[in-house]
Short mmCIF file of C-alpha atoms in Angstrom, two decimals:
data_model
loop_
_atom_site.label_atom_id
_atom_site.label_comp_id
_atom_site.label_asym_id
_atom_site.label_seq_id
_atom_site.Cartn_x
_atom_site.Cartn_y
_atom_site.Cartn_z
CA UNK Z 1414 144.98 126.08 170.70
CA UNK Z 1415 142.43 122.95 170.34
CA UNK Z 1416 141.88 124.46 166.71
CA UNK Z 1417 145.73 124.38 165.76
CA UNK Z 1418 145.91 120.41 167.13
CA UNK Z 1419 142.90 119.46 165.00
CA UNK Z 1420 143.86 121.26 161.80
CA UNK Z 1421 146.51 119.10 160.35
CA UNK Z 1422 144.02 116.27 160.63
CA UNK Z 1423 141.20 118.06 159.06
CA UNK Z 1424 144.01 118.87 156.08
CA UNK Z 1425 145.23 115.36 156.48
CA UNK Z 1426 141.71 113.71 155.74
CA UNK Z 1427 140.70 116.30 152.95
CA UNK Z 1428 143.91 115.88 150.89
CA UNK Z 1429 142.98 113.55 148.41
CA UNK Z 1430 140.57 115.49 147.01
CA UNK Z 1431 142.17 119.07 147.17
CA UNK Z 1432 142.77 118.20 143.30
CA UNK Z 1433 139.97 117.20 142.60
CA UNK Z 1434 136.52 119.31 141.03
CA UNK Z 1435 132.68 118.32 140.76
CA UNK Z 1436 132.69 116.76 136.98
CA UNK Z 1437 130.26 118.49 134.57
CA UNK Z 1438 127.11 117.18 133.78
CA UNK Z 1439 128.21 115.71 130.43
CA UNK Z 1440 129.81 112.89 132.92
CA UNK Z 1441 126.90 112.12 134.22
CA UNK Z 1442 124.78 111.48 130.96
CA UNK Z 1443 128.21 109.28 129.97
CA UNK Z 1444 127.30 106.76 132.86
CA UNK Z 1445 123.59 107.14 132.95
CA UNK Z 1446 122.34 103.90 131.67
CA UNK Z 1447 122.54 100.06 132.03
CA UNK Z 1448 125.88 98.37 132.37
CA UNK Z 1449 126.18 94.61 132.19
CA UNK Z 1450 129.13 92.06 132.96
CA UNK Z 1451 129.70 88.70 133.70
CA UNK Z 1452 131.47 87.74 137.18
CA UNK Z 1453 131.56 84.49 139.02
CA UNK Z 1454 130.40 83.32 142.81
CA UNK Z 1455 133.10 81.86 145.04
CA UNK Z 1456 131.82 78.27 144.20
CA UNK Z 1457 132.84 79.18 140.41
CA UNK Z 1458 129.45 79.42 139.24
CA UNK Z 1459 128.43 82.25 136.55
CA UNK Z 1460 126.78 85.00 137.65
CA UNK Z 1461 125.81 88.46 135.73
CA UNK Z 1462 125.65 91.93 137.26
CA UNK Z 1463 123.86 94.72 136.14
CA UNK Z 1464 124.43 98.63 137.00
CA UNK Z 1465 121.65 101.38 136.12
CA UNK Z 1466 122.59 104.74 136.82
CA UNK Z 1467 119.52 107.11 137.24
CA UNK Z 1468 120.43 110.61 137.50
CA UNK Z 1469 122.55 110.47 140.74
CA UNK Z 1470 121.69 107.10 141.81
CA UNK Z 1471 123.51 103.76 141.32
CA UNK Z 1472 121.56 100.13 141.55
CA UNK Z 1473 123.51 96.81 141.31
CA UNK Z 1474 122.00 93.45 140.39
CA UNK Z 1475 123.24 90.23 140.61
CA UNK Z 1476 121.77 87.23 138.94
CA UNK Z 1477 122.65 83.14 139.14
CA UNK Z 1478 122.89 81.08 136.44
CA UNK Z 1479 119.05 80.91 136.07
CA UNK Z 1480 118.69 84.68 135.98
CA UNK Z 1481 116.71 84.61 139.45
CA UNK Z 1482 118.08 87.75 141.37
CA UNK Z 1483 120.32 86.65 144.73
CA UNK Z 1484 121.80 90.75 145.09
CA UNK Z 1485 120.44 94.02 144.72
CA UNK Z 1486 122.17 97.36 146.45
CA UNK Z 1487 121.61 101.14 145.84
CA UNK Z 1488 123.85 103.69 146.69
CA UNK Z 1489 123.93 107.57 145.80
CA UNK Z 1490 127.16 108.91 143.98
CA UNK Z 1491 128.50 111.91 142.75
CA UNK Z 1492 131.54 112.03 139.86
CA UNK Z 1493 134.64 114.31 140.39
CA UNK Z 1494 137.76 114.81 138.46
CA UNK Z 1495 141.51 114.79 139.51
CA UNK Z 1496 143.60 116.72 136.87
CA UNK Z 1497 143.44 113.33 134.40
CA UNK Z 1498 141.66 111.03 136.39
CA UNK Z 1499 137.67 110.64 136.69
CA UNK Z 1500 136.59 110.08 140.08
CA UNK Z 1501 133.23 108.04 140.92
CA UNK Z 1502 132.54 108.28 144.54
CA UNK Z 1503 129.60 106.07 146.08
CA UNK Z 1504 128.03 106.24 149.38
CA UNK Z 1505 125.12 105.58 151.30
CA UNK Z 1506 124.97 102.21 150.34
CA UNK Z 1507 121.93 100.07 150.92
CA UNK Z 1508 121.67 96.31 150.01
CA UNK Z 1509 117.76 95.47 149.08
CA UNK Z 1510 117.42 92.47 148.18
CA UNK Z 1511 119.62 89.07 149.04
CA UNK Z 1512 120.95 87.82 152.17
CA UNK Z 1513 122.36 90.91 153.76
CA UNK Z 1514 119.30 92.58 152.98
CA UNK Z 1515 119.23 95.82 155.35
CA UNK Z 1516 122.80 95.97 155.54
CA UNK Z 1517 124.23 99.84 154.86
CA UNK Z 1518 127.88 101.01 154.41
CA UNK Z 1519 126.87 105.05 154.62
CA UNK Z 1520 130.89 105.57 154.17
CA UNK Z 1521 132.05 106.81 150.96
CA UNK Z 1522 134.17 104.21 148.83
CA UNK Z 1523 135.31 105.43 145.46
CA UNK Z 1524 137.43 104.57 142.41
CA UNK Z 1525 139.10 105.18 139.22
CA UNK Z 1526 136.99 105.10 135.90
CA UNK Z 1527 136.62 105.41 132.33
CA UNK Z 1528 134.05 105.55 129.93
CA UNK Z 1529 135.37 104.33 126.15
CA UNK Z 1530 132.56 103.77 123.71
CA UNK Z 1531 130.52 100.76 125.10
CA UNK Z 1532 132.73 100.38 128.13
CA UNK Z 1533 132.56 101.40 131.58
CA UNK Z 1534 136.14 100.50 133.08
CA UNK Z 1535 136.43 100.95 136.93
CA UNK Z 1536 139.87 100.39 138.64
CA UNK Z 1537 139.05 99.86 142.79
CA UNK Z 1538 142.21 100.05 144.68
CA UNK Z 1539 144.49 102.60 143.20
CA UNK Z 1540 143.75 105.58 144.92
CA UNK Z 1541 145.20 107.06 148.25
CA UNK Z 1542 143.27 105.57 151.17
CA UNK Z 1543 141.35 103.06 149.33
CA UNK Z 1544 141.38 99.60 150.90
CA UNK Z 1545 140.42 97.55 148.26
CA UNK Z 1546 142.34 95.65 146.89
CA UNK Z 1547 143.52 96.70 143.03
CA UNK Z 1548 140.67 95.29 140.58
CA UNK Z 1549 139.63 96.05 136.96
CA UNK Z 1550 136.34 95.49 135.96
CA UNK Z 1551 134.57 96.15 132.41
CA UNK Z 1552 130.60 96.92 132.32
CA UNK Z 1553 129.36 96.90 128.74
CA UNK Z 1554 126.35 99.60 127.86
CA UNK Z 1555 122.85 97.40 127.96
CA UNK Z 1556 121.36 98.67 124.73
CA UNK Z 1557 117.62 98.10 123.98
CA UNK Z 1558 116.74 95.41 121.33
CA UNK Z 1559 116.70 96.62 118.20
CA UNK Z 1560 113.40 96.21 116.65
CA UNK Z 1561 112.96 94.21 113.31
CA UNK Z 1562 112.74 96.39 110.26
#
């Protein structure tokens, strides 16, 4: 009887991702990398933020003006898809350097993305039960220096 009061919850809960399926590994290598874009603090000063994504891993940067590092977190991640939607799904996240230094969110967040040739796109705030609010941001591949020939 307990079983039949708890069930529609447990269905409630796990609906958004009924439709969705682990993405293949060519997903992965799409993201692996360094991603770089330019945001600003709330006092309006620039600031640029750098993602690497190692293998299942995802580590944030943020620089000032100066380049001196004020924001590091690491979280682990996993990619799914939803019929024509890619899914990237953090959690376990761990801020390392910075202010809130220690801080964890072990909750899974996740959002809407897109890789088109450079370009990461990631959309926060469309998807059922996300509480962010809606956001676009574009991270463009880091690519080595070329060296002179």
């Amino acid at each position: 009887m307990k079983l039949l009061r708890i069930l529609p919850l447990i269905l409630m809960l796990a609906s958004p991702l009924l439709g969705a399926e682990p993405a293949p590994e060519d997903d992965y290598q799409a993201v692996a990398g360094k991603w770089v874009r330019n945001d600003q603090a709330g006092n309006g000063s620039p600031l640029q933020v750098e993602q690497e994504i190692i293998g299942k891993k995802s580590i944030v940067r943020v620089f000032d003006l100066n380049g001196k590092l004020i924001h590091e977190h690491q979280a682990q991640f996993r990619l799914q898809r939803m019929e024509e939607v890619n899914v990237f799904i953090y959690f376990d996240l761990e801020v390392t350097a910075g202010p809130n230094k220690g801080k964890r969110q072990p909750q899974p967040r996740s959002f809407a993305y897109r890789i088109r040739k450079n370009q990461f796109i990631q959309v926060e705030g469309l998807l059922r039960e996300d509480p962010s609010p809606t956001r676009m941001l574009i991270w463009l591949k880091k690519t080595p220096p070329q060296p002179d020939v």
